[in-house]
PDB file of C-alpha atoms in Angstrom:
ATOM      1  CA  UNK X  14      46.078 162.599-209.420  1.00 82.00           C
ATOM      2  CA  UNK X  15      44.864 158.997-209.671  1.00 94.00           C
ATOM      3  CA  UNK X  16      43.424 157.637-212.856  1.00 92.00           C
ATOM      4  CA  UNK X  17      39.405 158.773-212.079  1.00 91.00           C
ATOM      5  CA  UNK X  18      40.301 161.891-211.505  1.00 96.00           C
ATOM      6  CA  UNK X  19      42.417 162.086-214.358  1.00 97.00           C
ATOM      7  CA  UNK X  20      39.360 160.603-216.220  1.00 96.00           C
ATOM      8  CA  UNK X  21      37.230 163.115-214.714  1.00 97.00           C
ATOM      9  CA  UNK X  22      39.347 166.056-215.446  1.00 97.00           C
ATOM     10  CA  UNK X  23      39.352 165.026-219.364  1.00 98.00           C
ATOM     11  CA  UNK X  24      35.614 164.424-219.414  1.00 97.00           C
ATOM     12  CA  UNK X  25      34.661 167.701-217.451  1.00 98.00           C
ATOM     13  CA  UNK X  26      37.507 169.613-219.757  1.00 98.00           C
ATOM     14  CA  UNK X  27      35.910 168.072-223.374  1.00 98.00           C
ATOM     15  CA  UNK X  28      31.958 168.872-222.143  1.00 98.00           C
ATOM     16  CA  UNK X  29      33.313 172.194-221.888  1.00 98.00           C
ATOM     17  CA  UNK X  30      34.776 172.462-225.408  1.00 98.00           C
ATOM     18  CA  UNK X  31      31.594 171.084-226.236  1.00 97.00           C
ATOM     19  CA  UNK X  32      29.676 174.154-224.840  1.00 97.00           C
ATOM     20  CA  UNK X  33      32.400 176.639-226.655  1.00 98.00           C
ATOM     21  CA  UNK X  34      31.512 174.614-230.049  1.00 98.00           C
ATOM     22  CA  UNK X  35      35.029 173.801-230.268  1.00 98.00           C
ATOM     23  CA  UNK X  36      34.538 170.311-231.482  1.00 98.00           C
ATOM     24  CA  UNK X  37      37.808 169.339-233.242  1.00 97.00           C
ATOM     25  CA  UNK X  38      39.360 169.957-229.696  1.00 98.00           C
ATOM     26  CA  UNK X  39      36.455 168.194-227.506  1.00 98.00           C
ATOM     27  CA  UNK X  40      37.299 165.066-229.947  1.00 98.00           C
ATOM     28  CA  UNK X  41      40.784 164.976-229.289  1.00 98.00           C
ATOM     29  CA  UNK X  42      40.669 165.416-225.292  1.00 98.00           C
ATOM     30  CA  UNK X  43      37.040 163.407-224.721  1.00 98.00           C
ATOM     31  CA  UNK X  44      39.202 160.341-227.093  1.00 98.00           C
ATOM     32  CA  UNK X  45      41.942 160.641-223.916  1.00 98.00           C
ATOM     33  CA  UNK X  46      39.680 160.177-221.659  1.00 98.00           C
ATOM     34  CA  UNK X  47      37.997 157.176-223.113  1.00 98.00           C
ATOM     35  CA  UNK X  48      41.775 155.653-223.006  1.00 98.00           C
ATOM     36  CA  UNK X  49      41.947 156.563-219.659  1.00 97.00           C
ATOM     37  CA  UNK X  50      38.696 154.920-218.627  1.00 96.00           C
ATOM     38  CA  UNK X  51      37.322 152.671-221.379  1.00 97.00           C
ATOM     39  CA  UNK X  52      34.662 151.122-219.095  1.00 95.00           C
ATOM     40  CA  UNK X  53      32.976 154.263-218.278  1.00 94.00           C
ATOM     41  CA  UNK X  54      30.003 154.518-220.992  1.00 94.00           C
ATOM     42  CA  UNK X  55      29.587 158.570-219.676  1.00 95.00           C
ATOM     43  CA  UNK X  56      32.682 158.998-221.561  1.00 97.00           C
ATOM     44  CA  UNK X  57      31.962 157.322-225.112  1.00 96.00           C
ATOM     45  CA  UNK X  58      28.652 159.324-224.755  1.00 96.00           C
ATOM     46  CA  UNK X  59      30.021 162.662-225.012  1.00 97.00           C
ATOM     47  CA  UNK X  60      32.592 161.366-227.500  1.00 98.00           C
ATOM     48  CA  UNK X  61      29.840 160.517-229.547  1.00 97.00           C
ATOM     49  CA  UNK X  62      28.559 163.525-228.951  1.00 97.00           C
ATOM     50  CA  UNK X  63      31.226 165.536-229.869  1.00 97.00           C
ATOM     51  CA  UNK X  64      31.662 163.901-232.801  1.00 97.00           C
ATOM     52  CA  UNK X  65      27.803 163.921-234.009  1.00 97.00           C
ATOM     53  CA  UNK X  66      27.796 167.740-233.589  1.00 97.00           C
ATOM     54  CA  UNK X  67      31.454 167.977-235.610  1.00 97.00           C
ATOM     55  CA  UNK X  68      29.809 166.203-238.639  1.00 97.00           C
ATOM     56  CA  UNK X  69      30.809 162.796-238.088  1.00 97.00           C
ATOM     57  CA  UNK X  70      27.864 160.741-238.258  1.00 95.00           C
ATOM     58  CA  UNK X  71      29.529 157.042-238.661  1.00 96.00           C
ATOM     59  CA  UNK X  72      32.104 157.868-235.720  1.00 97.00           C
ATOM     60  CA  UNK X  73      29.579 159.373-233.923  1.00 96.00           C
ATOM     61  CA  UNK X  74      27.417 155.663-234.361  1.00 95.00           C
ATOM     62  CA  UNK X  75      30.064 153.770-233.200  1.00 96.00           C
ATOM     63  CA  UNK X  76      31.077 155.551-230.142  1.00 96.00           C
ATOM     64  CA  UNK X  77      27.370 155.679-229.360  1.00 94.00           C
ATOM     65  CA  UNK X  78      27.009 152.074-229.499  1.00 94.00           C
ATOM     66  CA  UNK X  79      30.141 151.621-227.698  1.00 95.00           C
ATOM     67  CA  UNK X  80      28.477 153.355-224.983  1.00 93.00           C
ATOM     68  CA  UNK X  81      25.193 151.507-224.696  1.00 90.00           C
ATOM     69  CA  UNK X  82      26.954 148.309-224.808  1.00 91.00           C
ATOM     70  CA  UNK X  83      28.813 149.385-221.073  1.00 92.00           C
ATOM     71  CA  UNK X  84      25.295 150.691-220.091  1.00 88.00           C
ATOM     72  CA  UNK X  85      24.155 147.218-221.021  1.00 86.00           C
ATOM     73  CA  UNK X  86      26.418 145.033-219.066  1.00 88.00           C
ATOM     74  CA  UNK X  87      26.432 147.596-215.862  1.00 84.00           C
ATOM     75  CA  UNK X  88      22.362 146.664-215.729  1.00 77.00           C
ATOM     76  CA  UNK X  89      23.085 143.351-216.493  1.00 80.00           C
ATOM     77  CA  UNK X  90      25.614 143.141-213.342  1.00 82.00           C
ATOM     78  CA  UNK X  91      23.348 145.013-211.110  1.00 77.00           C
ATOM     79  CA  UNK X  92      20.399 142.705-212.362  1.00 73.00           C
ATOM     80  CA  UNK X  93      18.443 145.455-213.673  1.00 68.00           C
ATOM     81  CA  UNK X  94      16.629 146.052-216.715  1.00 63.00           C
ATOM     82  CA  UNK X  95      17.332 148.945-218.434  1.00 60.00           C
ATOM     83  CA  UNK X  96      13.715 149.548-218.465  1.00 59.00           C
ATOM     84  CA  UNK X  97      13.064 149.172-214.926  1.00 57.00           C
ATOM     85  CA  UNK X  98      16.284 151.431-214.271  1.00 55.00           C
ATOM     86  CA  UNK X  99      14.731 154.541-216.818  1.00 57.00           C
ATOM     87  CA  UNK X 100      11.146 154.363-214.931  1.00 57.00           C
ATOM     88  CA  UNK X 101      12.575 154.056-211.534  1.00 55.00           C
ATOM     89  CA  UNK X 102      15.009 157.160-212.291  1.00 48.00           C
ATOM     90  CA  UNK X 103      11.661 158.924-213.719  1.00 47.00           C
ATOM     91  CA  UNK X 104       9.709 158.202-210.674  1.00 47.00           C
ATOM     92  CA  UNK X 105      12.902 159.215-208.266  1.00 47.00           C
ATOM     93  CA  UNK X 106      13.016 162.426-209.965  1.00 50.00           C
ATOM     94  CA  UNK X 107       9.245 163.321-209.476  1.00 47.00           C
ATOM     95  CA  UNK X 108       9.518 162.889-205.776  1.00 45.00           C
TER      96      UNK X 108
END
């Protein structure tokens, strides 16, 4: 299994957890898969999640903004705003 799918597996496997309220566990697997892929913001989004809904507030902050900044710089290398990315996602999904 290559290293996305590994990724995947881990991210897929924590949002899971999430849903069984298993938290503690959705932390530990969902902070593998962020070593596994530390670009991918998806993953430091449910890690902040996780975290968030296991009582962690500051943890939850800083994997949040860890997140957002990847978000950032994928607009910024595709030359988008974020702005004009939300509304044109918004106006894809009405169609």
């Amino acid at each position: 299994m290559g290293l996305h799918e590994q990724w995947w597996t881990k991210l897929r496997l924590g949002m899971a957890l999430q849903d069984l309220k298993r938290y503690d566990e959705a932390i530990r697997v969902l902070e593998e898969a962020v070593h596994l892929r530390p670009d991918k913001p998806e993953g430091w989004r449910q890690l902040a999640l996780s975290c968030s809904l296991a009582g962690n507030p500051a943890k939850a902050a800083a994997n949040q903004l860890t997140s957002l900044d990847l978000l950032e710089r994928e607009y910024k290398a595709a030359q988008i705003e974020p702005l004009e990315y939300l509304i044109g996602f918004q106006l894809d999904a009405g169609r």
